[in-house]
């Protein structure tokens, strides 16, 4: 017993697709790879761009006439905001770098002071030792 | 009115034999998916924004989850996609998988370029965004080294970034279906031929290149399969809910591109597709020569055998140029999108990346 409708539109569609795909795939790939296809594609693109350019210029002229900002002008304002943000980024970078350098400098100072502290301790210990030696000599 | 008519049809079909009912239900489901169903939810792995610049954001995924892998990973995807392509849906997300395995995952979201961004060049993204994001990742994760994963065009950009920044502690590089050699890019090589393809006129007229234009080009590579194939598959398997979910996600991905900033497109097509400068050491970025041989990090380079956007030989070419001692080329038996979505992705790509990262992060 069949598991599909006697006339199943899905099945018909699928069969058409499979047959078309198998039969035409190589031919289509050959066509897509031809230089003439690239040339045609390029010509189509050029015509579209020509149309697009016309539409853009017409829209701009219309907006200027009605004293309204064009897409370029709105984008320019956005660019100004982005530039300001970039400057803040740059400042943030510099602050981070400064903070890093400061930390390094402070750590280096800490090490120097610690070394000095140790040297001072040794000097004090020597003085104390000398004083004790002096006192012992006096007693004798 | 329509509802009651459908109800009547349903009641009528209920009285028919099972095999008829099944065909009817498939037809009904097919039309529902195409006309009334909402788009699937994507990008659901919890994340926080740790840095922003212009429209870009840097995300850290599930910051609360324990990160057992000490080397964080930064992901960079193509300028023409949306960030959720690497985090599609729960159970179908590379980011979710890696995060759950204890990796500290970051993603650089490019945002959607506006008309004001039409002058942005590839080098602006490569020199101003990726290095800064890298530093933020290192600061946030408190790590000494990091891994960078580049997907598709994002991988090509990552290779340039890595070659120009030897001072940054990049331990591992993963490239997923990223083209490096453009000498034979399939049909694109003919279509983008300088003699026919008026690149400058296109960019000057359009400003940014629309996602529909890019999508049309990609679909034209295999027109019958790409334009009609998905609908035939849906009609055939509309009664399989798992398939329908996957189908909807894939379609959302394919139809949900973003504008390609004009100057970046001019560079991408002109210097890469038309002049093939990268692999030949002829590419200059802000006056600096890009030599892929400067790359010394561990490299995992993944290609897909049925990919007609980044052909396997275009991807593999990188391995001969880099100086890395540890480099692997891995070919998956799948297509460009299926590398990150679907069964092959879940069973092969995700574990491959996870295991490779763990092994190279000790």
mmCIF file of N, CA and C in Angstrom, chain B residues 168-289:
data_model
loop_
_atom_site.group_PDB
_atom_site.id
_atom_site.type_symbol
_atom_site.label_atom_id
_atom_site.label_comp_id
_atom_site.label_asym_id
_atom_site.label_seq_id
_atom_site.Cartn_x
_atom_site.Cartn_y
_atom_site.Cartn_z
ATOM 1 N N UNK B 168 52.286 40.548 20.116
ATOM 2 C CA UNK B 168 51.165 40.118 20.963
ATOM 3 C C UNK B 168 51.273 38.619 21.272
ATOM 4 N N UNK B 169 50.922 38.247 22.504
ATOM 5 C CA UNK B 169 51.120 36.842 22.905
ATOM 6 C C UNK B 169 50.031 35.912 22.371
ATOM 7 N N UNK B 170 50.049 35.676 21.058
ATOM 8 C CA UNK B 170 49.046 34.788 20.462
ATOM 9 C C UNK B 170 49.623 33.363 20.463
ATOM 10 N N UNK B 171 49.011 32.532 21.280
ATOM 11 C CA UNK B 171 49.533 31.160 21.381
ATOM 12 C C UNK B 171 48.952 30.246 20.293
ATOM 13 N N UNK B 172 47.648 30.357 20.080
ATOM 14 C CA UNK B 172 46.992 29.476 19.110
ATOM 15 C C UNK B 172 46.151 30.270 18.120
ATOM 16 N N UNK B 173 46.123 29.785 16.888
ATOM 17 C CA UNK B 173 45.246 30.387 15.874
ATOM 18 C C UNK B 173 44.392 29.284 15.271
ATOM 19 N N UNK B 174 43.077 29.528 15.202
ATOM 20 C CA UNK B 174 42.195 28.566 14.538
ATOM 21 C C UNK B 174 41.526 29.294 13.374
ATOM 22 N N UNK B 175 41.615 28.706 12.204
ATOM 23 C CA UNK B 175 40.946 29.287 11.038
ATOM 24 C C UNK B 175 39.869 28.324 10.576
ATOM 25 N N UNK B 176 38.662 28.853 10.394
ATOM 26 C CA UNK B 176 37.560 28.011 9.926
ATOM 27 C C UNK B 176 37.087 28.508 8.570
ATOM 28 N N UNK B 177 37.258 27.679 7.563
ATOM 29 C CA UNK B 177 36.862 27.990 6.185
ATOM 30 C C UNK B 177 37.227 29.422 5.775
ATOM 31 N N UNK B 178 38.497 29.752 5.975
ATOM 32 C CA UNK B 178 38.987 31.087 5.612
ATOM 33 C C UNK B 178 39.835 31.002 4.349
ATOM 34 N N UNK B 179 39.514 31.781 3.330
ATOM 35 C CA UNK B 179 40.336 31.734 2.108
ATOM 36 C C UNK B 179 41.623 32.553 2.263
ATOM 37 N N UNK B 180 42.720 32.016 1.721
ATOM 38 C CA UNK B 180 44.003 32.732 1.784
ATOM 39 C C UNK B 180 44.603 32.905 0.378
ATOM 40 N N UNK B 181 44.378 31.893 -0.474
ATOM 41 C CA UNK B 181 44.897 31.970 -1.838
ATOM 42 C C UNK B 181 43.706 32.194 -2.777
ATOM 43 N N UNK B 182 43.755 33.294 -3.539
ATOM 44 C CA UNK B 182 42.609 33.646 -4.380
ATOM 45 C C UNK B 182 42.902 33.444 -5.870
ATOM 46 N N UNK B 183 43.970 32.712 -6.168
ATOM 47 C CA UNK B 183 44.323 32.532 -7.585
ATOM 48 C C UNK B 183 43.225 31.757 -8.313
ATOM 49 N N UNK B 184 42.598 30.793 -7.616
ATOM 50 C CA UNK B 184 41.467 30.083 -8.217
ATOM 51 C C UNK B 184 40.342 30.040 -7.179
ATOM 52 N N UNK B 185 39.424 30.997 -7.282
ATOM 53 C CA UNK B 185 38.318 31.080 -6.320
ATOM 54 C C UNK B 185 37.031 30.583 -6.968
ATOM 55 N N UNK B 186 37.139 29.603 -7.843
ATOM 56 C CA UNK B 186 35.950 29.053 -8.505
ATOM 57 C C UNK B 186 35.328 30.072 -9.439
ATOM 58 N N UNK B 187 34.001 30.104 -9.498
ATOM 59 C CA UNK B 187 33.312 31.026 -10.409
ATOM 60 C C UNK B 187 33.630 32.491 -10.091
ATOM 61 N N UNK B 188 33.911 32.757 -8.811
ATOM 62 C CA UNK B 188 34.191 34.150 -8.434
ATOM 63 C C UNK B 188 35.346 34.735 -9.249
ATOM 64 N N UNK B 189 36.330 33.881 -9.548
ATOM 65 C CA UNK B 189 37.494 34.370 -10.296
ATOM 66 C C UNK B 189 37.037 34.950 -11.641
ATOM 67 N N UNK B 190 36.084 34.293 -12.307
ATOM 68 C CA UNK B 190 35.592 34.816 -13.587
ATOM 69 C C UNK B 190 34.661 36.009 -13.381
ATOM 70 N N UNK B 191 33.742 35.861 -12.438
ATOM 71 C CA UNK B 191 32.734 36.920 -12.265
ATOM 72 C C UNK B 191 33.347 38.250 -11.824
ATOM 73 N N UNK B 192 34.439 38.127 -11.036
ATOM 74 C CA UNK B 192 35.038 39.359 -10.514
ATOM 75 C C UNK B 192 36.206 39.846 -11.383
ATOM 76 N N UNK B 193 36.306 39.297 -12.558
ATOM 77 C CA UNK B 193 37.354 39.699 -13.509
ATOM 78 C C UNK B 193 37.278 41.213 -13.737
ATOM 79 N N UNK B 194 38.442 41.863 -13.616
ATOM 80 C CA UNK B 194 38.524 43.331 -13.747
ATOM 81 C C UNK B 194 37.906 43.858 -15.042
ATOM 82 N N UNK B 195 37.971 43.042 -16.102
ATOM 83 C CA UNK B 195 37.480 43.512 -17.408
ATOM 84 C C UNK B 195 35.956 43.698 -17.404
ATOM 85 N N UNK B 196 35.270 42.919 -16.561
ATOM 86 C CA UNK B 196 33.795 42.969 -16.579
ATOM 87 C C UNK B 196 33.176 43.539 -15.309
ATOM 88 N N UNK B 197 33.851 43.315 -14.191
ATOM 89 C CA UNK B 197 33.253 43.706 -12.910
ATOM 90 C C UNK B 197 33.743 45.103 -12.533
ATOM 91 N N UNK B 198 32.833 46.067 -12.583
ATOM 92 C CA UNK B 198 33.196 47.460 -12.351
ATOM 93 C C UNK B 198 33.158 47.766 -10.852
ATOM 94 N N UNK B 199 34.227 47.346 -10.183
ATOM 95 C CA UNK B 199 34.286 47.441 -8.720
ATOM 96 C C UNK B 199 34.172 48.875 -8.210
ATOM 97 N N UNK B 200 34.961 49.770 -8.802
ATOM 98 C CA UNK B 200 34.967 51.152 -8.304
ATOM 99 C C UNK B 200 33.611 51.819 -8.475
ATOM 100 N N UNK B 201 33.005 51.569 -9.630
ATOM 101 C CA UNK B 201 31.689 52.178 -9.894
ATOM 102 C C UNK B 201 30.660 51.643 -8.880
ATOM 103 N N UNK B 202 30.769 50.344 -8.582
ATOM 104 C CA UNK B 202 29.836 49.723 -7.642
ATOM 105 C C UNK B 202 29.956 50.369 -6.253
ATOM 106 N N UNK B 203 31.192 50.463 -5.763
ATOM 107 C CA UNK B 203 31.400 51.016 -4.420
ATOM 108 C C UNK B 203 31.028 52.501 -4.384
ATOM 109 N N UNK B 204 31.451 53.244 -5.422
ATOM 110 C CA UNK B 204 31.155 54.680 -5.437
ATOM 111 C C UNK B 204 29.650 54.941 -5.489
ATOM 112 N N UNK B 205 28.926 54.086 -6.174
ATOM 113 C CA UNK B 205 27.479 54.310 -6.302
ATOM 114 C C UNK B 205 26.726 53.851 -5.055
ATOM 115 N N UNK B 206 27.109 52.679 -4.543
ATOM 116 C CA UNK B 206 26.317 52.089 -3.462
ATOM 117 C C UNK B 206 26.752 52.529 -2.061
ATOM 118 N N UNK B 207 27.970 52.972 -1.896
ATOM 119 C CA UNK B 207 28.474 53.280 -0.542
ATOM 120 C C UNK B 207 28.823 51.985 0.162
ATOM 121 N N UNK B 208 27.857 51.412 0.859
ATOM 122 C CA UNK B 208 28.031 50.070 1.424
ATOM 123 C C UNK B 208 27.381 49.057 0.471
ATOM 124 N N UNK B 209 27.896 47.838 0.495
ATOM 125 C CA UNK B 209 27.333 46.807 -0.387
ATOM 126 C C UNK B 209 26.283 46.029 0.392
ATOM 127 N N UNK B 210 25.083 45.949 -0.193
ATOM 128 C CA UNK B 210 23.956 45.371 0.558
ATOM 129 C C UNK B 210 24.122 43.865 0.755
ATOM 130 N N UNK B 211 23.578 43.346 1.871
ATOM 131 C CA UNK B 211 23.680 41.901 2.113
ATOM 132 C C UNK B 211 22.981 41.082 1.030
ATOM 133 N N UNK B 212 21.930 41.642 0.421
ATOM 134 C CA UNK B 212 21.206 40.921 -0.634
ATOM 135 C C UNK B 212 22.117 40.689 -1.841
ATOM 136 N N UNK B 213 22.948 41.694 -2.138
ATOM 137 C CA UNK B 213 23.875 41.600 -3.269
ATOM 138 C C UNK B 213 24.883 40.463 -3.027
ATOM 139 N N UNK B 214 25.427 40.422 -1.801
ATOM 140 C CA UNK B 214 26.418 39.388 -1.446
ATOM 141 C C UNK B 214 25.736 38.014 -1.475
ATOM 142 N N UNK B 215 24.542 37.940 -0.897
ATOM 143 C CA UNK B 215 23.814 36.672 -0.815
ATOM 144 C C UNK B 215 23.487 36.142 -2.214
ATOM 145 N N UNK B 216 23.099 37.060 -3.106
ATOM 146 C CA UNK B 216 22.767 36.657 -4.474
ATOM 147 C C UNK B 216 23.998 36.035 -5.151
ATOM 148 N N UNK B 217 25.148 36.678 -4.954
ATOM 149 C CA UNK B 217 26.396 36.167 -5.529
ATOM 150 C C UNK B 217 26.706 34.772 -5.016
ATOM 151 N N UNK B 218 26.560 34.581 -3.705
ATOM 152 C CA UNK B 218 26.853 33.268 -3.112
ATOM 153 C C UNK B 218 25.894 32.204 -3.632
ATOM 154 N N UNK B 219 24.622 32.570 -3.768
ATOM 155 C CA UNK B 219 23.626 31.595 -4.226
ATOM 156 C C UNK B 219 23.833 31.245 -5.698
ATOM 157 N N UNK B 220 24.310 32.209 -6.458
ATOM 158 C CA UNK B 220 24.505 31.994 -7.887
ATOM 159 C C UNK B 220 25.597 30.950 -8.172
ATOM 160 N N UNK B 221 26.419 30.665 -7.166
ATOM 161 C CA UNK B 221 27.480 29.666 -7.356
ATOM 162 C C UNK B 221 26.889 28.296 -7.686
ATOM 163 N N UNK B 222 25.708 28.025 -7.128
ATOM 164 C CA UNK B 222 25.035 26.756 -7.395
ATOM 165 C C UNK B 222 23.531 27.029 -7.376
ATOM 166 N N UNK B 223 23.017 27.672 -8.441
ATOM 167 C CA UNK B 223 21.681 28.276 -8.374
ATOM 168 C C UNK B 223 20.530 27.330 -8.057
ATOM 169 N N UNK B 224 20.438 26.186 -8.715
ATOM 170 C CA UNK B 224 19.260 25.329 -8.466
ATOM 171 C C UNK B 224 19.248 24.876 -7.015
ATOM 172 N N UNK B 225 20.421 24.395 -6.576
ATOM 173 C CA UNK B 225 20.497 23.886 -5.203
ATOM 174 C C UNK B 225 20.273 24.977 -4.157
ATOM 175 N N UNK B 226 20.803 26.160 -4.425
ATOM 176 C CA UNK B 226 20.708 27.216 -3.414
ATOM 177 C C UNK B 226 19.381 27.972 -3.416
ATOM 178 N N UNK B 227 18.805 28.168 -4.616
ATOM 179 C CA UNK B 227 17.547 28.927 -4.665
ATOM 180 C C UNK B 227 16.334 28.044 -4.361
ATOM 181 N N UNK B 228 16.349 26.793 -4.891
ATOM 182 C CA UNK B 228 15.154 25.946 -4.729
ATOM 183 C C UNK B 228 15.356 24.784 -3.768
ATOM 184 N N UNK B 229 16.596 24.315 -3.696
ATOM 185 C CA UNK B 229 16.899 23.134 -2.876
ATOM 186 C C UNK B 229 16.334 23.192 -1.462
ATOM 187 N N UNK B 230 16.550 24.300 -0.729
ATOM 188 C CA UNK B 230 16.073 24.350 0.660
ATOM 189 C C UNK B 230 14.564 24.132 0.778
ATOM 190 N N UNK B 231 13.799 24.662 -0.195
ATOM 191 C CA UNK B 231 12.335 24.547 -0.115
ATOM 192 C C UNK B 231 11.881 23.133 -0.435
ATOM 193 N N UNK B 232 12.594 22.483 -1.362
ATOM 194 C CA UNK B 232 12.271 21.095 -1.675
ATOM 195 C C UNK B 232 12.552 20.234 -0.445
ATOM 196 N N UNK B 233 13.692 20.472 0.215
ATOM 197 C CA UNK B 233 14.021 19.698 1.422
ATOM 198 C C UNK B 233 12.976 19.920 2.495
ATOM 199 N N UNK B 234 12.549 21.186 2.650
ATOM 200 C CA UNK B 234 11.547 21.473 3.687
ATOM 201 C C UNK B 234 10.237 20.758 3.369
ATOM 202 N N UNK B 235 9.824 20.794 2.112
ATOM 203 C CA UNK B 235 8.582 20.133 1.716
ATOM 204 C C UNK B 235 8.658 18.634 1.989
ATOM 205 N N UNK B 236 9.847 18.091 1.788
ATOM 206 C CA UNK B 236 10.035 16.653 1.947
ATOM 207 C C UNK B 236 10.015 16.236 3.419
ATOM 208 N N UNK B 237 10.543 17.111 4.289
ATOM 209 C CA UNK B 237 10.702 16.693 5.690
ATOM 210 C C UNK B 237 10.019 17.638 6.682
ATOM 211 N N UNK B 238 8.950 18.282 6.240
ATOM 212 C CA UNK B 238 8.274 19.262 7.114
ATOM 213 C C UNK B 238 7.644 18.606 8.335
ATOM 214 N N UNK B 239 7.477 17.281 8.305
ATOM 215 C CA UNK B 239 6.877 16.617 9.469
ATOM 216 C C UNK B 239 7.923 16.241 10.521
ATOM 217 N N UNK B 240 9.187 16.548 10.236
ATOM 218 C CA UNK B 240 10.253 16.247 11.191
ATOM 219 C C UNK B 240 10.647 17.549 11.905
ATOM 220 N N UNK B 241 10.220 17.698 13.171
ATOM 221 C CA UNK B 241 10.403 18.971 13.876
ATOM 222 C C UNK B 241 11.872 19.354 14.048
ATOM 223 N N UNK B 242 12.721 18.350 14.288
ATOM 224 C CA UNK B 242 14.154 18.638 14.427
ATOM 225 C C UNK B 242 14.705 19.243 13.145
ATOM 226 N N UNK B 243 14.288 18.634 12.031
ATOM 227 C CA UNK B 243 14.751 19.132 10.737
ATOM 228 C C UNK B 243 14.253 20.571 10.526
ATOM 229 N N UNK B 244 12.974 20.799 10.851
ATOM 230 C CA UNK B 244 12.385 22.134 10.648
ATOM 231 C C UNK B 244 13.130 23.191 11.466
ATOM 232 N N UNK B 245 13.466 22.846 12.721
ATOM 233 C CA UNK B 245 14.191 23.793 13.570
ATOM 234 C C UNK B 245 15.538 24.158 12.938
ATOM 235 N N UNK B 246 16.255 23.117 12.504
ATOM 236 C CA UNK B 246 17.559 23.322 11.868
ATOM 237 C C UNK B 246 17.431 24.129 10.591
ATOM 238 N N UNK B 247 16.398 23.833 9.834
ATOM 239 C CA UNK B 247 16.158 24.523 8.560
ATOM 240 C C UNK B 247 15.920 26.018 8.794
ATOM 241 N N UNK B 248 15.095 26.309 9.816
ATOM 242 C CA UNK B 248 14.786 27.712 10.114
ATOM 243 C C UNK B 248 16.037 28.484 10.552
ATOM 244 N N UNK B 249 16.860 27.807 11.358
ATOM 245 C CA UNK B 249 18.093 28.454 11.829
ATOM 246 C C UNK B 249 19.027 28.753 10.652
ATOM 247 N N UNK B 250 19.156 27.763 9.790
ATOM 248 C CA UNK B 250 20.044 27.912 8.633
ATOM 249 C C UNK B 250 19.554 29.042 7.722
ATOM 250 N N UNK B 251 18.237 29.099 7.472
ATOM 251 C CA UNK B 251 17.677 30.142 6.611
ATOM 252 C C UNK B 251 17.842 31.518 7.229
ATOM 253 N N UNK B 252 17.680 31.579 8.552
ATOM 254 C CA UNK B 252 17.835 32.868 9.223
ATOM 255 C C UNK B 252 19.260 33.373 9.026
ATOM 256 N N UNK B 253 20.197 32.468 9.247
ATOM 257 C CA UNK B 253 21.615 32.810 9.055
ATOM 258 C C UNK B 253 21.846 33.356 7.636
ATOM 259 N N UNK B 254 21.369 32.590 6.635
ATOM 260 C CA UNK B 254 21.673 32.940 5.252
ATOM 261 C C UNK B 254 21.033 34.255 4.820
ATOM 262 N N UNK B 255 19.846 34.542 5.372
ATOM 263 C CA UNK B 255 19.122 35.738 4.904
ATOM 264 C C UNK B 255 19.390 36.962 5.769
ATOM 265 N N UNK B 256 20.178 36.786 6.836
ATOM 266 C CA UNK B 256 20.288 37.854 7.821
ATOM 267 C C UNK B 256 21.687 38.475 7.814
ATOM 268 N N UNK B 257 22.154 38.825 6.631
ATOM 269 C CA UNK B 257 23.489 39.428 6.546
ATOM 270 C C UNK B 257 23.444 40.913 6.882
ATOM 271 N N UNK B 258 24.601 41.543 6.878
ATOM 272 C CA UNK B 258 24.669 42.994 7.131
ATOM 273 C C UNK B 258 25.464 43.661 6.003
ATOM 274 N N UNK B 259 25.322 44.982 5.854
ATOM 275 C CA UNK B 259 26.039 45.650 4.760
ATOM 276 C C UNK B 259 27.557 45.527 4.914
ATOM 277 N N UNK B 260 28.206 45.384 3.782
ATOM 278 C CA UNK B 260 29.672 45.298 3.739
ATOM 279 C C UNK B 260 30.185 46.729 3.554
ATOM 280 N N UNK B 261 30.950 47.283 4.515
ATOM 281 C CA UNK B 261 31.430 48.658 4.346
ATOM 282 C C UNK B 261 32.149 48.821 3.000
ATOM 283 N N UNK B 262 31.769 49.856 2.261
ATOM 284 C CA UNK B 262 32.214 50.026 0.881
ATOM 285 C C UNK B 262 33.718 49.891 0.658
ATOM 286 N N UNK B 263 34.513 50.642 1.436
ATOM 287 C CA UNK B 263 35.970 50.616 1.202
ATOM 288 C C UNK B 263 36.556 49.248 1.531
ATOM 289 N N UNK B 264 35.993 48.579 2.537
ATOM 290 C CA UNK B 264 36.468 47.229 2.880
ATOM 291 C C UNK B 264 36.179 46.290 1.719
ATOM 292 N N UNK B 265 35.001 46.460 1.110
ATOM 293 C CA UNK B 265 34.627 45.617 -0.025
ATOM 294 C C UNK B 265 35.570 45.872 -1.205
ATOM 295 N N UNK B 266 35.883 47.151 -1.418
ATOM 296 C CA UNK B 266 36.782 47.505 -2.529
ATOM 297 C C UNK B 266 38.138 46.798 -2.344
ATOM 298 N N UNK B 267 38.614 46.819 -1.088
ATOM 299 C CA UNK B 267 39.897 46.167 -0.796
ATOM 300 C C UNK B 267 39.786 44.650 -0.923
ATOM 301 N N UNK B 268 38.702 44.095 -0.352
ATOM 302 C CA UNK B 268 38.510 42.639 -0.325
ATOM 303 C C UNK B 268 38.468 42.077 -1.746
ATOM 304 N N UNK B 269 37.678 42.710 -2.605
ATOM 305 C CA UNK B 269 37.558 42.216 -3.979
ATOM 306 C C UNK B 269 38.808 42.585 -4.797
ATOM 307 N N UNK B 270 39.238 43.830 -4.670
ATOM 308 C CA UNK B 270 40.355 44.306 -5.490
ATOM 309 C C UNK B 270 41.674 43.634 -5.133
ATOM 310 N N UNK B 271 42.053 43.711 -3.865
ATOM 311 C CA UNK B 271 43.390 43.239 -3.491
ATOM 312 C C UNK B 271 43.450 41.739 -3.243
ATOM 313 N N UNK B 272 42.311 41.137 -2.911
ATOM 314 C CA UNK B 272 42.324 39.703 -2.618
ATOM 315 C C UNK B 272 41.877 38.903 -3.843
ATOM 316 N N UNK B 273 40.640 39.128 -4.296
ATOM 317 C CA UNK B 273 40.116 38.328 -5.410
ATOM 318 C C UNK B 273 40.759 38.693 -6.748
ATOM 319 N N UNK B 274 40.938 39.982 -6.984
ATOM 320 C CA UNK B 274 41.447 40.364 -8.308
ATOM 321 C C UNK B 274 42.969 40.335 -8.402
ATOM 322 N N UNK B 275 43.652 40.619 -7.291
ATOM 323 C CA UNK B 275 45.118 40.689 -7.380
ATOM 324 C C UNK B 275 45.830 39.649 -6.527
ATOM 325 N N UNK B 276 45.108 38.931 -5.716
ATOM 326 C CA UNK B 276 45.656 37.848 -4.884
ATOM 327 C C UNK B 276 46.951 38.260 -4.168
ATOM 328 N N UNK B 277 46.880 39.377 -3.449
ATOM 329 C CA UNK B 277 48.102 39.931 -2.860
ATOM 330 C C UNK B 277 48.544 39.211 -1.586
ATOM 331 N N UNK B 278 47.585 38.683 -0.808
ATOM 332 C CA UNK B 278 47.939 38.171 0.521
ATOM 333 C C UNK B 278 48.952 37.033 0.462
ATOM 334 N N UNK B 279 48.635 36.004 -0.281
ATOM 335 C CA UNK B 279 49.481 34.808 -0.297
ATOM 336 C C UNK B 279 50.816 35.086 -0.979
ATOM 337 N N UNK B 280 50.862 36.134 -1.820
ATOM 338 C CA UNK B 280 52.098 36.464 -2.539
ATOM 339 C C UNK B 280 52.945 37.517 -1.825
ATOM 340 N N UNK B 281 52.632 37.804 -0.580
ATOM 341 C CA UNK B 281 53.378 38.802 0.219
ATOM 342 C C UNK B 281 53.361 40.188 -0.418
ATOM 343 N N UNK B 282 52.308 40.492 -1.148
ATOM 344 C CA UNK B 282 52.257 41.799 -1.826
ATOM 345 C C UNK B 282 51.279 42.762 -1.156
ATOM 346 N N UNK B 283 50.650 42.292 -0.079
ATOM 347 C CA UNK B 283 49.657 43.137 0.585
ATOM 348 C C UNK B 283 50.346 44.084 1.570
ATOM 349 N N UNK B 284 49.986 45.361 1.493
ATOM 350 C CA UNK B 284 50.522 46.350 2.425
ATOM 351 C C UNK B 284 49.375 46.921 3.249
ATOM 352 N N UNK B 285 49.561 46.930 4.556
ATOM 353 C CA UNK B 285 48.536 47.475 5.442
ATOM 354 C C UNK B 285 49.148 48.640 6.206
ATOM 355 N N UNK B 286 48.635 49.812 5.992
ATOM 356 C CA UNK B 286 49.175 51.050 6.555
ATOM 357 C C UNK B 286 50.689 51.115 6.372
ATOM 358 N N UNK B 287 51.090 50.805 5.178
ATOM 359 C CA UNK B 287 52.498 50.915 4.820
ATOM 360 C C UNK B 287 53.346 49.727 5.248
ATOM 361 N N UNK B 288 52.762 48.763 5.918
ATOM 362 C CA UNK B 288 53.552 47.596 6.367
ATOM 363 C C UNK B 288 53.232 46.377 5.511
ATOM 364 N N UNK B 289 54.289 45.696 5.099
ATOM 365 C CA UNK B 289 54.100 44.509 4.253
ATOM 366 C C UNK B 289 53.579 43.348 5.113
#
